[in-house]
PDB file of C-alpha atoms in Angstrom:
ATOM      1  CA  MET A   1      -8.423 -11.456   5.924  1.00 37.00           C
ATOM      2  CA  SER A   2      -5.570 -12.770   3.199  1.00 38.00           C
ATOM      3  CA  THR A   3      -2.679 -10.318   3.861  1.00 42.00           C
ATOM      4  CA  THR A   4      -0.414 -10.215   0.225  1.00 44.00           C
ATOM      5  CA  LYS A   5       2.289  -7.994   0.885  1.00 47.00           C
ATOM      6  CA  VAL A   6       3.619  -6.043  -1.864  1.00 49.00           C
ATOM      7  CA  ARG A   7       7.220  -6.107  -2.870  1.00 48.00           C
ATOM      8  CA  SER A   8       8.857  -4.782  -5.995  1.00 47.00           C
ATOM      9  CA  LYS A   9      10.737  -7.875  -7.876  1.00 54.00           C
ATOM     10  CA  ARG A  10      12.830  -4.492  -9.956  1.00 61.00           C
ATOM     11  CA  VAL A  11      13.864  -0.991  -9.616  1.00 63.00           C
ATOM     12  CA  PRO A  12      11.521   0.768 -12.451  1.00 63.00           C
ATOM     13  CA  ALA A  13      13.192   2.747 -14.969  1.00 70.00           C
ATOM     14  CA  GLU A  14      13.528   6.472 -14.761  1.00 77.00           C
ATOM     15  CA  PRO A  15      10.459   8.776 -15.097  1.00 73.00           C
ATOM     16  CA  ALA A  16      12.143  10.094 -17.905  1.00 74.00           C
ATOM     17  CA  ASP A  17      12.309   7.047 -19.829  1.00 84.00           C
ATOM     18  CA  ILE A  18       8.209   7.432 -21.132  1.00 92.00           C
ATOM     19  CA  ASP A  19       6.250  10.213 -22.383  1.00 94.00           C
ATOM     20  CA  ARG A  20       3.423  11.862 -22.292  1.00 94.00           C
ATOM     21  CA  THR A  21       0.956   8.709 -23.936  1.00 96.00           C
ATOM     22  CA  ASP A  22       2.634   6.254 -21.609  1.00 97.00           C
ATOM     23  CA  ARG A  23       1.818   8.809 -18.104  1.00 96.00           C
ATOM     24  CA  THR A  24      -1.968   8.802 -19.637  1.00 96.00           C
ATOM     25  CA  ILE A  25      -1.904   4.920 -19.829  1.00 97.00           C
ATOM     26  CA  LEU A  26      -0.672   4.837 -16.280  1.00 97.00           C
ATOM     27  CA  ARG A  27      -3.341   7.265 -15.246  1.00 96.00           C
ATOM     28  CA  GLN A  28      -5.869   5.821 -17.077  1.00 97.00           C
ATOM     29  CA  LEU A  29      -5.038   1.942 -15.625  1.00 97.00           C
ATOM     30  CA  GLN A  30      -4.450   3.751 -11.910  1.00 95.00           C
ATOM     31  CA  ARG A  31      -8.354   4.639 -11.995  1.00 94.00           C
ATOM     32  CA  ASP A  32      -9.428   1.435 -13.768  1.00 95.00           C
ATOM     33  CA  ALA A  33      -7.198  -1.530 -14.779  1.00 95.00           C
ATOM     34  CA  SER A  34      -9.964  -3.838 -15.863  1.00 95.00           C
ATOM     35  CA  LEU A  35     -10.221  -1.835 -18.666  1.00 96.00           C
ATOM     36  CA  SER A  36      -9.813  -4.038 -22.113  1.00 97.00           C
ATOM     37  CA  ASN A  37      -6.795  -3.243 -23.603  1.00 97.00           C
ATOM     38  CA  VAL A  38      -9.481  -2.467 -26.915  1.00 98.00           C
ATOM     39  CA  ALA A  39     -10.844   0.489 -24.525  1.00 98.00           C
ATOM     40  CA  LEU A  40      -7.795   1.688 -23.021  1.00 98.00           C
ATOM     41  CA  ALA A  41      -6.518   2.176 -26.970  1.00 98.00           C
ATOM     42  CA  ALA A  42      -9.628   4.150 -27.405  1.00 98.00           C
ATOM     43  CA  LYS A  43      -8.938   6.658 -23.844  1.00 97.00           C
ATOM     44  CA  VAL A  44      -5.513   6.831 -25.089  1.00 98.00           C
ATOM     45  CA  HIS A  45      -6.045   7.141 -28.577  1.00 97.00           C
ATOM     46  CA  LEU A  46      -3.718   4.263 -29.827  1.00 98.00           C
ATOM     47  CA  SER A  47      -4.272   0.694 -31.994  1.00 98.00           C
ATOM     48  CA  PRO A  48      -4.828  -1.932 -30.063  1.00 98.00           C
ATOM     49  CA  PRO A  49      -1.620  -3.235 -30.805  1.00 98.00           C
ATOM     50  CA  ALA A  50       0.199  -0.038 -30.112  1.00 98.00           C
ATOM     51  CA  CYS A  51      -1.528  -0.164 -26.674  1.00 98.00           C
ATOM     52  CA  LEU A  52      -0.543  -3.579 -25.468  1.00 98.00           C
ATOM     53  CA  ARG A  53       3.024  -3.370 -26.762  1.00 98.00           C
ATOM     54  CA  ARG A  54       3.414   0.073 -24.300  1.00 97.00           C
ATOM     55  CA  VAL A  55       1.318  -1.839 -21.552  1.00 97.00           C
ATOM     56  CA  GLU A  56       3.497  -4.754 -21.855  1.00 97.00           C
ATOM     57  CA  ARG A  57       7.111  -1.859 -21.831  1.00 96.00           C
ATOM     58  CA  LEU A  58       5.963  -0.427 -18.961  1.00 96.00           C
ATOM     59  CA  LYS A  59       5.840  -3.869 -16.826  1.00 95.00           C
ATOM     60  CA  ARG A  60       9.034  -4.821 -18.294  1.00 94.00           C
ATOM     61  CA  LEU A  61      10.415  -1.274 -17.051  1.00 93.00           C
ATOM     62  CA  GLY A  62       8.909  -1.923 -13.535  1.00 93.00           C
ATOM     63  CA  PHE A  63       5.977   0.934 -14.120  1.00 95.00           C
ATOM     64  CA  ILE A  64       3.216  -1.550 -13.194  1.00 95.00           C
ATOM     65  CA  ASP A  65       3.948  -3.581 -10.248  1.00 92.00           C
ATOM     66  CA  GLY A  66       0.972  -6.178 -10.650  1.00 91.00           C
ATOM     67  CA  VAL A  67      -3.029  -5.797 -10.951  1.00 91.00           C
ATOM     68  CA  VAL A  68      -5.435  -6.092  -7.983  1.00 91.00           C
ATOM     69  CA  ALA A  69      -8.769  -5.818  -7.468  1.00 91.00           C
ATOM     70  CA  ARG A  70      -9.416  -3.186  -4.444  1.00 91.00           C
ATOM     71  CA  LEU A  71     -12.350  -4.561  -2.153  1.00 94.00           C
ATOM     72  CA  ASN A  72     -14.937  -2.458  -0.366  1.00 95.00           C
ATOM     73  CA  PRO A  73     -13.508  -3.095   3.151  1.00 96.00           C
ATOM     74  CA  GLN A  74     -17.208  -2.777   4.808  1.00 95.00           C
ATOM     75  CA  ALA A  75     -18.296  -5.349   2.762  1.00 97.00           C
ATOM     76  CA  VAL A  76     -15.453  -7.790   3.711  1.00 96.00           C
ATOM     77  CA  GLY A  77     -15.894  -6.846   7.218  1.00 96.00           C
ATOM     78  CA  ALA A  78     -12.719  -4.788   7.703  1.00 96.00           C
ATOM     79  CA  GLY A  79     -14.238  -1.538   8.203  1.00 96.00           C
ATOM     80  CA  MET A  80     -12.423  -0.391  11.241  1.00 97.00           C
ATOM     81  CA  LEU A  81      -9.337   1.532  10.497  1.00 98.00           C
ATOM     82  CA  VAL A  82      -6.722   1.865  13.047  1.00 98.00           C
ATOM     83  CA  MET A  83      -3.716   3.755  12.209  1.00 98.00           C
ATOM     84  CA  ILE A  84      -0.600   2.882  14.749  1.00 98.00           C
ATOM     85  CA  GLY A  85       2.812   4.292  16.155  1.00 98.00           C
ATOM     86  CA  VAL A  86       4.978   2.138  17.528  1.00 97.00           C
ATOM     87  CA  VAL A  87       8.493   3.279  19.079  1.00 97.00           C
ATOM     88  CA  LEU A  88      10.681   0.923  19.703  1.00 97.00           C
ATOM     89  CA  ASP A  89      12.739   0.430  23.417  1.00 95.00           C
ATOM     90  CA  ARG A  90      16.323   0.377  21.284  1.00 92.00           C
ATOM     91  CA  SER A  91      17.266   1.493  17.827  1.00 89.00           C
ATOM     92  CA  THR A  92      19.035  -1.099  16.899  1.00 93.00           C
ATOM     93  CA  PRO A  93      19.538  -3.219  13.399  1.00 95.00           C
ATOM     94  CA  GLU A  94      18.276  -6.545  15.328  1.00 96.00           C
ATOM     95  CA  SER A  95      15.348  -4.876  17.321  1.00 95.00           C
ATOM     96  CA  PHE A  96      14.305  -3.216  13.696  1.00 97.00           C
ATOM     97  CA  ALA A  97      14.330  -6.277  12.055  1.00 97.00           C
ATOM     98  CA  ALA A  98      12.791  -8.640  14.836  1.00 97.00           C
ATOM     99  CA  PHE A  99       9.578  -5.790  14.768  1.00 98.00           C
ATOM    100  CA  GLU A 100       9.197  -5.922  10.759  1.00 97.00           C
ATOM    101  CA  LYS A 101       9.415  -9.467  11.044  1.00 97.00           C
ATOM    102  CA  ALA A 102       6.742  -9.921  13.312  1.00 97.00           C
ATOM    103  CA  ALA A 103       4.599  -6.987  12.235  1.00 97.00           C
ATOM    104  CA  ALA A 104       4.301  -8.566   9.003  1.00 97.00           C
ATOM    105  CA  ARG A 105       2.449 -11.436  10.842  1.00 97.00           C
ATOM    106  CA  ILE A 106       0.050  -9.077  12.165  1.00 97.00           C
ATOM    107  CA  SER A 107      -3.791  -9.728  11.137  1.00 93.00           C
ATOM    108  CA  GLY A 108      -4.776  -6.915   8.958  1.00 96.00           C
ATOM    109  CA  CYS A 109      -1.973  -5.234   8.598  1.00 97.00           C
ATOM    110  CA  MET A 110      -2.076  -3.297   5.492  1.00 97.00           C
ATOM    111  CA  GLU A 111       1.014  -1.043   5.662  1.00 97.00           C
ATOM    112  CA  CYS A 112       3.627  -0.401   7.923  1.00 98.00           C
ATOM    113  CA  HIS A 113       6.426   2.476   7.515  1.00 98.00           C
ATOM    114  CA  VAL A 114       9.828   3.161   9.121  1.00 97.00           C
ATOM    115  CA  VAL A 115       9.077   7.099  10.021  1.00 97.00           C
ATOM    116  CA  THR A 116      11.058  10.174  11.442  1.00 96.00           C
ATOM    117  CA  GLY A 117       9.973  11.894  14.774  1.00 95.00           C
ATOM    118  CA  GLU A 118       8.253  10.571  17.696  1.00 95.00           C
ATOM    119  CA  PHE A 119       7.523   7.124  16.863  1.00 97.00           C
ATOM    120  CA  ASP A 120       9.500   4.811  14.758  1.00 97.00           C
ATOM    121  CA  TYR A 121       6.873   3.088  12.694  1.00 98.00           C
ATOM    122  CA  PHE A 122       3.619   3.755  11.585  1.00 98.00           C
ATOM    123  CA  MET A 123       1.172   0.843  10.866  1.00 98.00           C
ATOM    124  CA  LEU A 124      -2.238   0.959   9.362  1.00 98.00           C
ATOM    125  CA  ILE A 125      -4.463  -1.965  10.511  1.00 98.00           C
ATOM    126  CA  ARG A 126      -8.085  -3.149   9.378  1.00 98.00           C
ATOM    127  CA  THR A 127     -10.146  -5.239  11.832  1.00 97.00           C
ATOM    128  CA  GLN A 128     -13.939  -5.384  11.731  1.00 97.00           C
ATOM    129  CA  ASP A 129     -14.556  -2.926  14.663  1.00 96.00           C
ATOM    130  CA  SER A 130     -13.336  -1.623  17.975  1.00 95.00           C
ATOM    131  CA  GLU A 131     -13.961  -5.040  19.811  1.00 97.00           C
ATOM    132  CA  SER A 132     -12.196  -6.948  17.009  1.00 97.00           C
ATOM    133  CA  PHE A 133      -9.134  -4.324  17.089  1.00 97.00           C
ATOM    134  CA  ASN A 134      -9.131  -4.799  21.095  1.00 96.00           C
ATOM    135  CA  ARG A 135      -8.635  -8.191  20.496  1.00 97.00           C
ATOM    136  CA  LEU A 136      -6.087  -7.926  18.258  1.00 97.00           C
ATOM    137  CA  HIS A 137      -4.062  -5.458  20.550  1.00 96.00           C
ATOM    138  CA  ALA A 138      -4.485  -7.812  23.374  1.00 95.00           C
ATOM    139  CA  GLU A 139      -3.453 -10.996  21.543  1.00 95.00           C
ATOM    140  CA  GLN A 140      -0.985  -9.564  18.432  1.00 96.00           C
ATOM    141  CA  LEU A 141       0.342  -6.256  19.171  1.00 95.00           C
ATOM    142  CA  LEU A 142       1.520  -6.108  22.787  1.00 92.00           C
ATOM    143  CA  TYR A 143       3.725  -8.940  21.966  1.00 94.00           C
ATOM    144  CA  LEU A 144       5.497  -7.561  19.161  1.00 96.00           C
ATOM    145  CA  PRO A 145       8.843  -7.727  20.108  1.00 96.00           C
ATOM    146  CA  GLY A 146      11.397  -4.541  21.169  1.00 95.00           C
ATOM    147  CA  VAL A 147       8.009  -2.205  21.709  1.00 96.00           C
ATOM    148  CA  ARG A 148       8.076   0.298  24.143  1.00 96.00           C
ATOM    149  CA  GLN A 149       4.914   2.228  23.363  1.00 95.00           C
ATOM    150  CA  VAL A 150       1.866   1.787  20.963  1.00 95.00           C
ATOM    151  CA  ARG A 151      -0.398   4.588  20.071  1.00 97.00           C
ATOM    152  CA  SER A 152      -3.274   3.571  18.147  1.00 97.00           C
ATOM    153  CA  PHE A 153      -5.604   6.272  16.587  1.00 97.00           C
ATOM    154  CA  MET A 154      -8.991   4.789  15.299  1.00 97.00           C
ATOM    155  CA  VAL A 155     -10.371   6.310  12.193  1.00 97.00           C
ATOM    156  CA  LEU A 156     -13.768   8.129  12.018  1.00 96.00           C
ATOM    157  CA  ARG A 157     -13.928   9.388   9.098  1.00 95.00           C
ATOM    158  CA  ASN A 158     -12.838   8.925   5.736  1.00 93.00           C
ATOM    159  CA  VAL A 159     -11.917  12.096   4.225  1.00 96.00           C
ATOM    160  CA  VAL A 160      -9.353  10.944   1.238  1.00 94.00           C
ATOM    161  CA  SER A 161      -8.493   7.650   0.172  1.00 91.00           C
ATOM    162  CA  THR A 162      -6.806   6.724  -3.250  1.00 91.00           C
ATOM    163  CA  THR A 163      -4.066   4.216  -4.708  1.00 91.00           C
ATOM    164  CA  GLU A 164      -3.415   6.932  -7.688  1.00 92.00           C
ATOM    165  CA  LEU A 165       0.153   7.953  -7.153  1.00 93.00           C
ATOM    166  CA  PRO A 166       1.020  11.385  -8.982  1.00 92.00           C
ATOM    167  CA  LEU A 167       2.535  11.415 -12.412  1.00 89.00           C
ATOM    168  CA  ALA A 168       4.113  14.357 -14.043  1.00 77.00           C
ATOM    169  CA  VAL A 169       2.508  15.668 -17.446  1.00 60.00           C
TER     170      VAL A 169
END
Protein backbone atom coordinates (compact mmCIF):
# COMPACT_ATOMS: atom_id res chain seq x y z
CA MET A 1 0.00 0.00 0.00
CA SER A 2 1.35 3.41 -0.92
CA THR A 3 1.64 5.91 1.90
CA THR A 4 0.89 9.51 1.10
CA LYS A 5 1.49 11.96 3.90
CA VAL A 6 -0.77 15.01 3.96
CA ARG A 7 1.02 18.22 4.80
CA SER A 8 -0.54 21.62 4.29
CA LYS A 9 1.57 23.87 2.08
CA ARG A 10 0.08 27.09 3.42
CA VAL A 11 -1.79 28.38 6.41
CA PRO A 12 -5.45 28.80 5.46
CA ALA A 13 -7.22 32.10 5.79
CA GLU A 14 -9.52 32.64 8.76
CA PRO A 15 -12.95 30.97 8.60
CA ALA A 16 -14.42 34.49 8.70
CA ASP A 17 -12.91 35.09 5.24
CA ILE A 18 -15.51 32.82 3.63
CA ASP A 19 -19.26 33.24 3.34
CA ARG A 20 -22.25 30.89 3.45
CA THR A 21 -21.92 30.01 -0.26
CA ASP A 22 -18.24 29.13 0.19
CA ARG A 23 -19.16 26.87 3.13
CA THR A 24 -21.84 25.20 1.03
CA ILE A 25 -19.27 24.58 -1.71
CA LEU A 26 -16.88 23.07 0.84
CA ARG A 27 -19.64 20.82 2.25
CA GLN A 28 -20.58 19.58 -1.21
CA LEU A 29 -16.96 18.90 -2.17
CA GLN A 30 -16.35 17.03 1.11
CA ARG A 31 -19.26 14.75 0.27
CA ASP A 32 -18.29 14.22 -3.37
CA ALA A 33 -15.19 15.87 -4.81
CA SER A 34 -15.83 14.20 -8.16
CA LEU A 35 -18.73 16.57 -8.89
CA SER A 36 -18.23 18.43 -12.13
CA ASN A 37 -18.12 22.21 -11.85
CA VAL A 38 -21.49 22.40 -13.63
CA ALA A 39 -23.10 19.97 -11.15
CA LEU A 40 -21.52 21.75 -8.17
CA ALA A 41 -22.69 25.12 -9.47
CA ALA A 42 -26.26 23.82 -9.74
CA LYS A 43 -26.16 22.46 -6.17
CA VAL A 44 -24.95 25.78 -4.74
CA HIS A 45 -27.11 27.97 -7.01
CA LEU A 46 -24.30 29.73 -8.89
CA SER A 47 -23.32 30.01 -12.53
CA PRO A 48 -20.51 27.61 -13.49
CA PRO A 49 -17.95 30.42 -14.01
CA ALA A 50 -18.80 31.99 -10.61
CA CYS A 51 -18.59 28.58 -8.93
CA LEU A 52 -15.22 27.83 -10.52
CA ARG A 53 -13.85 31.22 -9.38
CA ARG A 54 -14.96 30.47 -5.82
CA VAL A 55 -13.43 26.98 -5.82
CA GLU A 56 -10.13 28.36 -7.15
CA ARG A 57 -10.23 31.10 -4.47
CA LEU A 58 -10.84 28.49 -1.75
CA LYS A 59 -7.80 26.58 -3.03
CA ARG A 60 -5.66 29.74 -3.08
CA LEU A 61 -6.73 30.62 0.47
CA GLY A 62 -5.77 27.14 1.70
CA PHE A 63 -9.25 25.85 2.57
CA ILE A 64 -8.91 23.07 -0.01
CA ASP A 65 -5.61 21.20 0.44
CA GLY A 66 -6.18 18.67 -2.31
CA VAL A 67 -8.63 16.24 -3.84
CA VAL A 68 -8.24 12.47 -3.40
CA ALA A 69 -10.15 9.26 -4.04
CA ARG A 70 -11.29 7.45 -0.89
CA LEU A 71 -10.60 3.74 -1.41
CA ASN A 72 -12.43 0.77 0.07
CA PRO A 73 -9.90 -0.72 2.55
CA GLN A 74 -11.20 -4.30 2.13
CA ALA A 75 -11.05 -4.07 -1.66
CA VAL A 76 -7.37 -3.09 -1.58
CA GLY A 77 -6.31 -5.63 1.06
CA ALA A 78 -6.16 -3.27 4.04
CA GLY A 79 -9.28 -4.30 5.94
CA MET A 80 -7.71 -4.51 9.42
CA LEU A 81 -7.55 -1.20 11.30
CA VAL A 82 -5.36 -1.05 14.38
CA MET A 83 -5.05 1.84 16.83
CA ILE A 84 -1.73 1.94 18.59
CA GLY A 85 -0.79 3.85 21.72
CA VAL A 86 2.93 4.55 22.08
CA VAL A 87 4.87 5.65 25.15
CA LEU A 88 8.42 6.87 24.65
CA ASP A 89 11.15 6.21 27.18
CA ARG A 90 12.22 9.90 27.18
CA SER A 91 10.40 13.16 26.53
CA THR A 92 13.07 15.09 24.69
CA PRO A 93 12.86 16.92 21.38
CA GLU A 94 15.42 14.49 19.96
CA SER A 95 13.48 11.36 20.97
CA PHE A 96 10.24 12.81 19.59
CA ALA A 97 11.95 13.75 16.30
CA ALA A 98 13.55 10.30 15.91
CA PHE A 99 10.26 8.53 16.62
CA GLU A 100 8.28 10.73 14.22
CA LYS A 101 10.78 10.23 11.40
CA ALA A 102 10.63 6.44 11.86
CA ALA A 103 6.82 6.37 12.29
CA ALA A 104 6.37 8.09 8.93
CA ARG A 105 7.99 5.03 7.30
CA ILE A 106 5.81 2.37 8.96
CA SER A 107 3.89 0.34 6.37
CA GLY A 108 0.19 1.15 6.38
CA CYS A 109 0.50 4.04 8.85
CA MET A 110 -2.47 6.26 8.07
CA GLU A 111 -2.09 8.72 10.93
CA CYS A 112 0.26 9.49 13.79
CA HIS A 113 -0.61 12.07 16.45
CA VAL A 114 1.15 13.49 19.49
CA VAL A 115 -1.38 13.27 22.32
CA THR A 116 -1.79 14.15 25.97
CA GLY A 117 -2.41 11.67 28.75
CA GLU A 118 -1.16 8.13 29.21
CA PHE A 119 0.41 7.84 25.74
CA ASP A 120 2.77 10.09 23.82
CA TYR A 121 1.42 9.09 20.39
CA PHE A 122 -1.57 7.42 18.80
CA MET A 123 -1.12 5.78 15.42
CA LEU A 124 -3.73 4.38 13.02
CA ILE A 125 -2.40 1.53 10.93
CA ARG A 126 -4.11 -0.49 8.20
CA THR A 127 -3.05 -4.02 7.34
CA GLN A 128 -4.64 -6.96 5.57
CA ASP A 129 -5.46 -9.00 8.67
CA SER A 130 -4.25 -9.91 12.16
CA GLU A 131 -1.48 -12.12 10.77
CA SER A 132 -0.07 -9.29 8.66
CA PHE A 133 -0.33 -6.94 11.64
CA ASN A 134 1.58 -9.45 13.76
CA ARG A 135 4.38 -9.41 11.12
CA LEU A 136 4.36 -5.61 10.98
CA HIS A 137 4.55 -5.49 14.78
CA ALA A 138 7.49 -7.90 14.90
CA GLU A 139 9.37 -6.41 11.95
CA GLN A 140 8.71 -2.67 12.29
CA LEU A 141 6.89 -1.48 15.41
CA LEU A 142 9.24 -3.17 17.86
CA TYR A 143 12.17 -1.32 16.26
CA LEU A 144 10.79 2.21 16.51
CA PRO A 145 13.40 4.36 18.28
CA GLY A 146 12.90 5.41 21.89
CA VAL A 147 9.77 3.33 22.48
CA ARG A 148 9.12 2.07 25.99
CA GLN A 149 5.63 0.67 25.41
CA VAL A 150 3.33 -0.14 22.48
CA ARG A 151 -0.33 -0.99 23.03
CA SER A 152 -2.38 -2.26 20.10
CA PHE A 153 -6.15 -2.05 19.79
CA MET A 154 -7.64 -3.98 16.85
CA VAL A 155 -10.86 -2.44 15.59
CA LEU A 156 -13.69 -4.96 15.64
CA ARG A 157 -16.35 -2.85 13.93
CA ASN A 158 -16.41 0.59 12.41
CA VAL A 159 -19.19 2.72 13.92
CA VAL A 160 -18.37 6.18 12.51
CA SER A 161 -15.67 7.15 10.04
CA THR A 162 -15.75 10.31 8.00
CA THR A 163 -13.44 12.72 6.26
CA GLU A 164 -16.00 15.55 6.49
CA LEU A 165 -14.95 18.40 8.75
CA PRO A 166 -17.67 20.33 10.59
CA LEU A 167 -18.30 23.73 9.00
CA ALA A 168 -20.16 26.53 10.76
CA VAL A 169 -23.22 27.85 8.96
